Coordinates of C-alpha atoms in Angstrom, one line a residue:
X1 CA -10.8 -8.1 -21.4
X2 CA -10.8 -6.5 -17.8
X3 CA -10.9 -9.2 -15.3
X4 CA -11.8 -9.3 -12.0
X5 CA -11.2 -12.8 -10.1
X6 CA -9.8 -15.4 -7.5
X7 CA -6.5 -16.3 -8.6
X8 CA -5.0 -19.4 -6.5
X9 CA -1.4 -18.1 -6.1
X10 CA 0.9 -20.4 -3.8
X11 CA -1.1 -21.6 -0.9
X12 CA -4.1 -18.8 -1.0
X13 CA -6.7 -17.4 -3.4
X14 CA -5.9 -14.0 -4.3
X15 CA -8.4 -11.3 -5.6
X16 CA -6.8 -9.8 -8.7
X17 CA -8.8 -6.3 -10.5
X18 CA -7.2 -6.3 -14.3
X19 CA -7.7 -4.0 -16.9
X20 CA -5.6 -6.8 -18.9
X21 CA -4.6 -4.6 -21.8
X22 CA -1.8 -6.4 -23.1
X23 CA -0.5 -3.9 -25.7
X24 CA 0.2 -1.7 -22.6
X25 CA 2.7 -0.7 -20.0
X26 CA 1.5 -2.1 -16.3
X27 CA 1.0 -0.5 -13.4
X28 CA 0.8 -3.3 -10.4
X29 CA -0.7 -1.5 -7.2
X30 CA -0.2 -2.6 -3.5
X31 CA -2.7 -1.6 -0.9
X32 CA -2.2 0.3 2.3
X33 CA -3.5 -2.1 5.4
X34 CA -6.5 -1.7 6.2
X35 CA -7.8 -1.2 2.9
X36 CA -7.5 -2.8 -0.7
X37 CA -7.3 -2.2 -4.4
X38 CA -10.2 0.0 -4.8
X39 CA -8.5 2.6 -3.3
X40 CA -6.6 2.7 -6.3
X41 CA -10.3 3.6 -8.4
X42 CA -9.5 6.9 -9.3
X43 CA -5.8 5.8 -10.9
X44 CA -7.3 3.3 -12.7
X45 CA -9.7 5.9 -14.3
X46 CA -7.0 8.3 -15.4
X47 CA -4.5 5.5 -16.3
X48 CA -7.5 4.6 -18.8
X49 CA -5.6 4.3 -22.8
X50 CA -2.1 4.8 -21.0
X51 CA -1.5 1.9 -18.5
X52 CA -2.8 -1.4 -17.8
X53 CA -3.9 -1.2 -14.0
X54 CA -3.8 -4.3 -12.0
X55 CA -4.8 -4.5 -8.1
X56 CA -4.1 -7.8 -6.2
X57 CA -5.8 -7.6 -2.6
X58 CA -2.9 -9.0 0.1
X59 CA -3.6 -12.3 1.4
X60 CA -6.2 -12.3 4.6
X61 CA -7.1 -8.8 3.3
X62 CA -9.9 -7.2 0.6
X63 CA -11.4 -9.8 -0.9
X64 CA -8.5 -12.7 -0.6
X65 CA -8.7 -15.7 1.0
X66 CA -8.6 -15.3 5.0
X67 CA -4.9 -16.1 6.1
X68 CA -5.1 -19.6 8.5
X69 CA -2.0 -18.7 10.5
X70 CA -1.3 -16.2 13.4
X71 CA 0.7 -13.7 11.4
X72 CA 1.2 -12.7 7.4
X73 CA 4.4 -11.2 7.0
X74 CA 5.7 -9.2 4.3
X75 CA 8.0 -11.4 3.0
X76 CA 5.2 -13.8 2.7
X77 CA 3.2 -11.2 0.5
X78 CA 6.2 -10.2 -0.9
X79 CA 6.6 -13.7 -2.5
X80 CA 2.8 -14.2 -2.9
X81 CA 3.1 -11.3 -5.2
X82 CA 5.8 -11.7 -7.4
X83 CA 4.1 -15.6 -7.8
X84 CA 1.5 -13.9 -9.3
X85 CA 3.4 -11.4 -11.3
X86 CA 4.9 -14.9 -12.5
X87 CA 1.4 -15.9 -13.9
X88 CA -0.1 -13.0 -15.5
X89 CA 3.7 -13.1 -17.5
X90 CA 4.1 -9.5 -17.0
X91 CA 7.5 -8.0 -17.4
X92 CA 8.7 -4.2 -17.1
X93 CA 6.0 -3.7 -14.2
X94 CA 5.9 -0.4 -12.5
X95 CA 5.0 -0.3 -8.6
X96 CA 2.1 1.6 -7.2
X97 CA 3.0 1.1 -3.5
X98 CA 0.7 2.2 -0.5
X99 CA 1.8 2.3 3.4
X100 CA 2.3 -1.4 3.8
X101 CA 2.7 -1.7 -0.1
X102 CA 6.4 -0.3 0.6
X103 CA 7.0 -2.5 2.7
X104 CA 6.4 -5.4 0.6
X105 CA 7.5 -3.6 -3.0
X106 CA 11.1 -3.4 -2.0
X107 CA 11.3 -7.0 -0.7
X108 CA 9.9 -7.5 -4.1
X109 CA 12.3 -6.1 -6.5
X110 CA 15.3 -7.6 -4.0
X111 CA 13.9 -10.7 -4.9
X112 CA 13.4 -10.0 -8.4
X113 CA 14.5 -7.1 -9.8
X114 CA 14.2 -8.4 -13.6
X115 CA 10.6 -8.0 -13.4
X116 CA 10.2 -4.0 -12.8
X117 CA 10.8 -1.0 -14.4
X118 CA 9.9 1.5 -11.5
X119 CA 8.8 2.5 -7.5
X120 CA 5.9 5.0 -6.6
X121 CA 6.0 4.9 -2.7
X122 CA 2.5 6.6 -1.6
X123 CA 2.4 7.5 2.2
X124 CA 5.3 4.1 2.6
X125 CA 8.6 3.5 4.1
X126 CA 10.4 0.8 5.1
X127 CA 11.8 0.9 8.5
X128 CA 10.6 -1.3 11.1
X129 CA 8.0 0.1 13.8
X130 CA 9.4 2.3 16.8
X131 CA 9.7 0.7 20.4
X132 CA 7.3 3.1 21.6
X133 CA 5.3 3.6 18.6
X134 CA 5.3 -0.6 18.3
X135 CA 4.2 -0.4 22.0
X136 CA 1.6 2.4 22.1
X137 CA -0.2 0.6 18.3
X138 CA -0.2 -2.7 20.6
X139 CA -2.2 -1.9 23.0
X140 CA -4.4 0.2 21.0
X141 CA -5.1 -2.8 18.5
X142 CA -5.4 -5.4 21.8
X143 CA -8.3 -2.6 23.4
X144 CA -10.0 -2.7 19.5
X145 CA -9.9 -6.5 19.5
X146 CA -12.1 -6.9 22.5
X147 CA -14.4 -3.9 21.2
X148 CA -14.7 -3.6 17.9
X149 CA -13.0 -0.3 16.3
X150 CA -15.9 1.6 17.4
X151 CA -16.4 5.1 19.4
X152 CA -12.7 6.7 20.2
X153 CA -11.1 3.5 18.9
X154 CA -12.6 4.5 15.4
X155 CA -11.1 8.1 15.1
X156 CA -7.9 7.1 16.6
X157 CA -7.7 4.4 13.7
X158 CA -9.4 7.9 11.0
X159 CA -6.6 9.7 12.2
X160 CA -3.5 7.2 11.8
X161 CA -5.2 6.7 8.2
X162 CA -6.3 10.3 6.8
X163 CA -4.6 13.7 7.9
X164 CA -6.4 16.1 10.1
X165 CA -6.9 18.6 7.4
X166 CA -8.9 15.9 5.2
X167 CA -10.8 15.0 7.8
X168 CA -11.6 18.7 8.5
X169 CA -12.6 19.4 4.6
X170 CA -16.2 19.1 3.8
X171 CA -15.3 18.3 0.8
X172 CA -13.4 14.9 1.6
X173 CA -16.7 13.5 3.6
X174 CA -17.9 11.6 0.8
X175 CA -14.3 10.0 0.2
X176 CA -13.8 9.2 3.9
X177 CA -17.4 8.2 4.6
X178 CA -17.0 4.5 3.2
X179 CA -13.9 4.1 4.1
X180 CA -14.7 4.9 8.0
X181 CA -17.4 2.1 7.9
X182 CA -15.4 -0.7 6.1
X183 CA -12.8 0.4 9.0
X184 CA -15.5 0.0 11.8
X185 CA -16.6 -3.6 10.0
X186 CA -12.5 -4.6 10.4
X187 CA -13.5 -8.7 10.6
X188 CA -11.4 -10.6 13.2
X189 CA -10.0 -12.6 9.5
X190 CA -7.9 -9.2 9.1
X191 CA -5.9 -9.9 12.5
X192 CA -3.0 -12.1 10.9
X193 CA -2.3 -9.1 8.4
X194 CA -2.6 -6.5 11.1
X195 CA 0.2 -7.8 13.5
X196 CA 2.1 -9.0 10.3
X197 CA 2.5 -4.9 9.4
X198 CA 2.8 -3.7 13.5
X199 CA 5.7 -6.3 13.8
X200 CA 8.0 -6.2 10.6
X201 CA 11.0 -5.8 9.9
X202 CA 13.0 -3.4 8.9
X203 CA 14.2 -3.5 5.1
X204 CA 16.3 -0.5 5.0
X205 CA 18.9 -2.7 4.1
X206 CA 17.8 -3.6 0.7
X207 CA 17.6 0.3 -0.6
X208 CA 21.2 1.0 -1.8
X209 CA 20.1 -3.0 -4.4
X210 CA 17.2 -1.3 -5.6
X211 CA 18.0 -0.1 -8.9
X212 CA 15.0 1.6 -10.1
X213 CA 13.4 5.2 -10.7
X214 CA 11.9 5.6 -7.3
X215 CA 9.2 8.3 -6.5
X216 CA 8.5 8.8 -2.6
X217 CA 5.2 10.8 -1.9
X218 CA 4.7 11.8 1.5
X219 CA 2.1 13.9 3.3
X220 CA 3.3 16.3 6.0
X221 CA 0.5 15.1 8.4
X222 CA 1.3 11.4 7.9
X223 CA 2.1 10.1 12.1
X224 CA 2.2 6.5 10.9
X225 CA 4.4 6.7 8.2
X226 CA 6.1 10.5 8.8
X227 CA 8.1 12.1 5.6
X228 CA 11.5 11.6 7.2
X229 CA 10.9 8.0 7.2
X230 CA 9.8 8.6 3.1
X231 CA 12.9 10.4 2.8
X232 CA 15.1 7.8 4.2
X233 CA 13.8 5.5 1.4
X234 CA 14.5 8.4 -0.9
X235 CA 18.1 8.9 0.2
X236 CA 18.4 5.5 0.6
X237 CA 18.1 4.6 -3.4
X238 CA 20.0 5.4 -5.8
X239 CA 18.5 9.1 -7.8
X240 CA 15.3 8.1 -5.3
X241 CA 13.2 11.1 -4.9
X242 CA 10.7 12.5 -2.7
X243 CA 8.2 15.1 -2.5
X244 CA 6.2 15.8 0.7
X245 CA 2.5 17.3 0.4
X246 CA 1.1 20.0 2.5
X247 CA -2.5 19.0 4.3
X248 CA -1.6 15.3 3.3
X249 CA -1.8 12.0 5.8
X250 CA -1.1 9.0 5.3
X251 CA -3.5 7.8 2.2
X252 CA -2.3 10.7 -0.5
X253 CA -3.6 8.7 -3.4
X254 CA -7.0 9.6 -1.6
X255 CA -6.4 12.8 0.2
X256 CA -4.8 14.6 -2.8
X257 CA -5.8 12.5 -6.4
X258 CA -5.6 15.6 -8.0
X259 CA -2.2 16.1 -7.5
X260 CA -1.0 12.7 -6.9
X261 CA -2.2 10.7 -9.5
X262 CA -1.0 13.2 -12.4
X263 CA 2.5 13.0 -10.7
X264 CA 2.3 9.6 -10.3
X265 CA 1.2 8.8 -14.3
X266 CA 3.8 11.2 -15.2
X267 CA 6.6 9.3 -13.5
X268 CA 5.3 6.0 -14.8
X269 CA 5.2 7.6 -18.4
X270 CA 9.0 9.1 -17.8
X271 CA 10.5 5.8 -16.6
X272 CA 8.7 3.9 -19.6
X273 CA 10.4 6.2 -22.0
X274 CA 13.6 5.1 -20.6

């Protein structure tokens, strides 16, 4: 029965949204920063009869416990998360990965690669942040401390999140429109997770271990995480592969669904057939 929940994992209370079909193959998502599971509604929906969906919010983000310390690193939720693959006793998982997802997903299967079956990297990489890019994201982040992300600080953050041309499109207003005011309500709780994802490390060094069908979807408008950083994960895995979408940003799964979520299903259904 589909479950939605606190679950204490390690030293935090996770938020876990199950489908909990046991009879079928799982799909375990990872949130982009900033955001949290239910930006994965719309796969859950189609996944309906095919997969079972489950969507952990990152600790000090969604609807997890706030983080106590300065920073949450992603080897921290890397280990939080496979914990709690551990409890639910799921086995054979596939990896829906968002921005920050990546990040964590790869230190994931490094860690334990006996628990998954594939990768689907959604607007991710995995290299650490650029000097100046590390620089010009500090600043802008100590301004939106003191402020709030409010006024300019707002659409700066709308624009690292969601491609120009979505945010041009009519069409996409009544996606981006709750999503621009859970951004504006960013609670001072999220700070440890924020500097955790401007100051990680690089894990380009664990691609050529991972071992697993690997799907890199990229959007050519994406400035925080570009397409030649998705196609260094690409290259960087073994028969890893990448496709780069035209009048994309940096949330695919939301800018395109229709295009992304088929593709994604597809490669989920192709790598349990293996």
């Amino acid at each position: 029965m589909a479950s939605a929940r606190g679950i204490p994992v390690r030293d935090t209370i996770l938020w876990v949204e199950d489908t909990a079909e046991a009879d079928l193959p799982v799909i375990f998502c990872l949130h982009s920063l900033w955001l949290d599971g239910s930006m994965f509604d719309a796969l859950v929906t189609a996944a309906a009869g095919r997969f079972r969906v489950v969507r952990p919010d990152f600790r000090g983000q969604g609807s997890s416990a706030p983080h106590t310390g300065d920073v949450v690193d992603m080897d921290c939720c890397a280990d939080d998360m496979n914990a709690l693959i551990d409890m639910l006793g799921l086995r054979a998982v596939h990896l829906a990965a968002a921005s920050m997802g990546g990040d964590v997903a790869v230190r994931m299967i490094a860690r334990r690669p006996d628990l998954f079956a594939s990768l689907a990297m959604l607007g991710s990489s995995v290299r650490d942040e650029p000097p100046d890019q590390l620089a010009h994201f500090t600043t802008f982040l100590e301004g939106a401390r003191r402020t709030g992300f409010i006024g300019e600080s707002l659409e700066v953050l709308m624009s690292i999140m969601f491609g120009a041309t979505t945010r041009g499109r009519a069409e996409a207003q009544p996606m981006l429109t709750p999503w621009r005011n859970k951004l504006e309500l960013t609670p001072a709780s999220r700070w440890p997770a924020l500097m955790g994802v401007l100051n990680r490390s690089s894990a380009v060094s664990l691609l050529p271990d991972i071992r697993l069908p690997t799907l890199v979807i990229s959007g050519a408008e994406d400035i925080a995480r570009p397409p030649d950083w998705g196609r260094e994960v690409a290259d960087g895995i073994p028969g890893g592969e990448q496709i780069v979408l035209e009048g994309v940003g940096h949330t695919p799964i939301l800018e395109a669904p229709d295009t992304v979520i088929p593709l994604a299903l597809r490669f989920f259904a192709d790598a349990t057939a293996r």
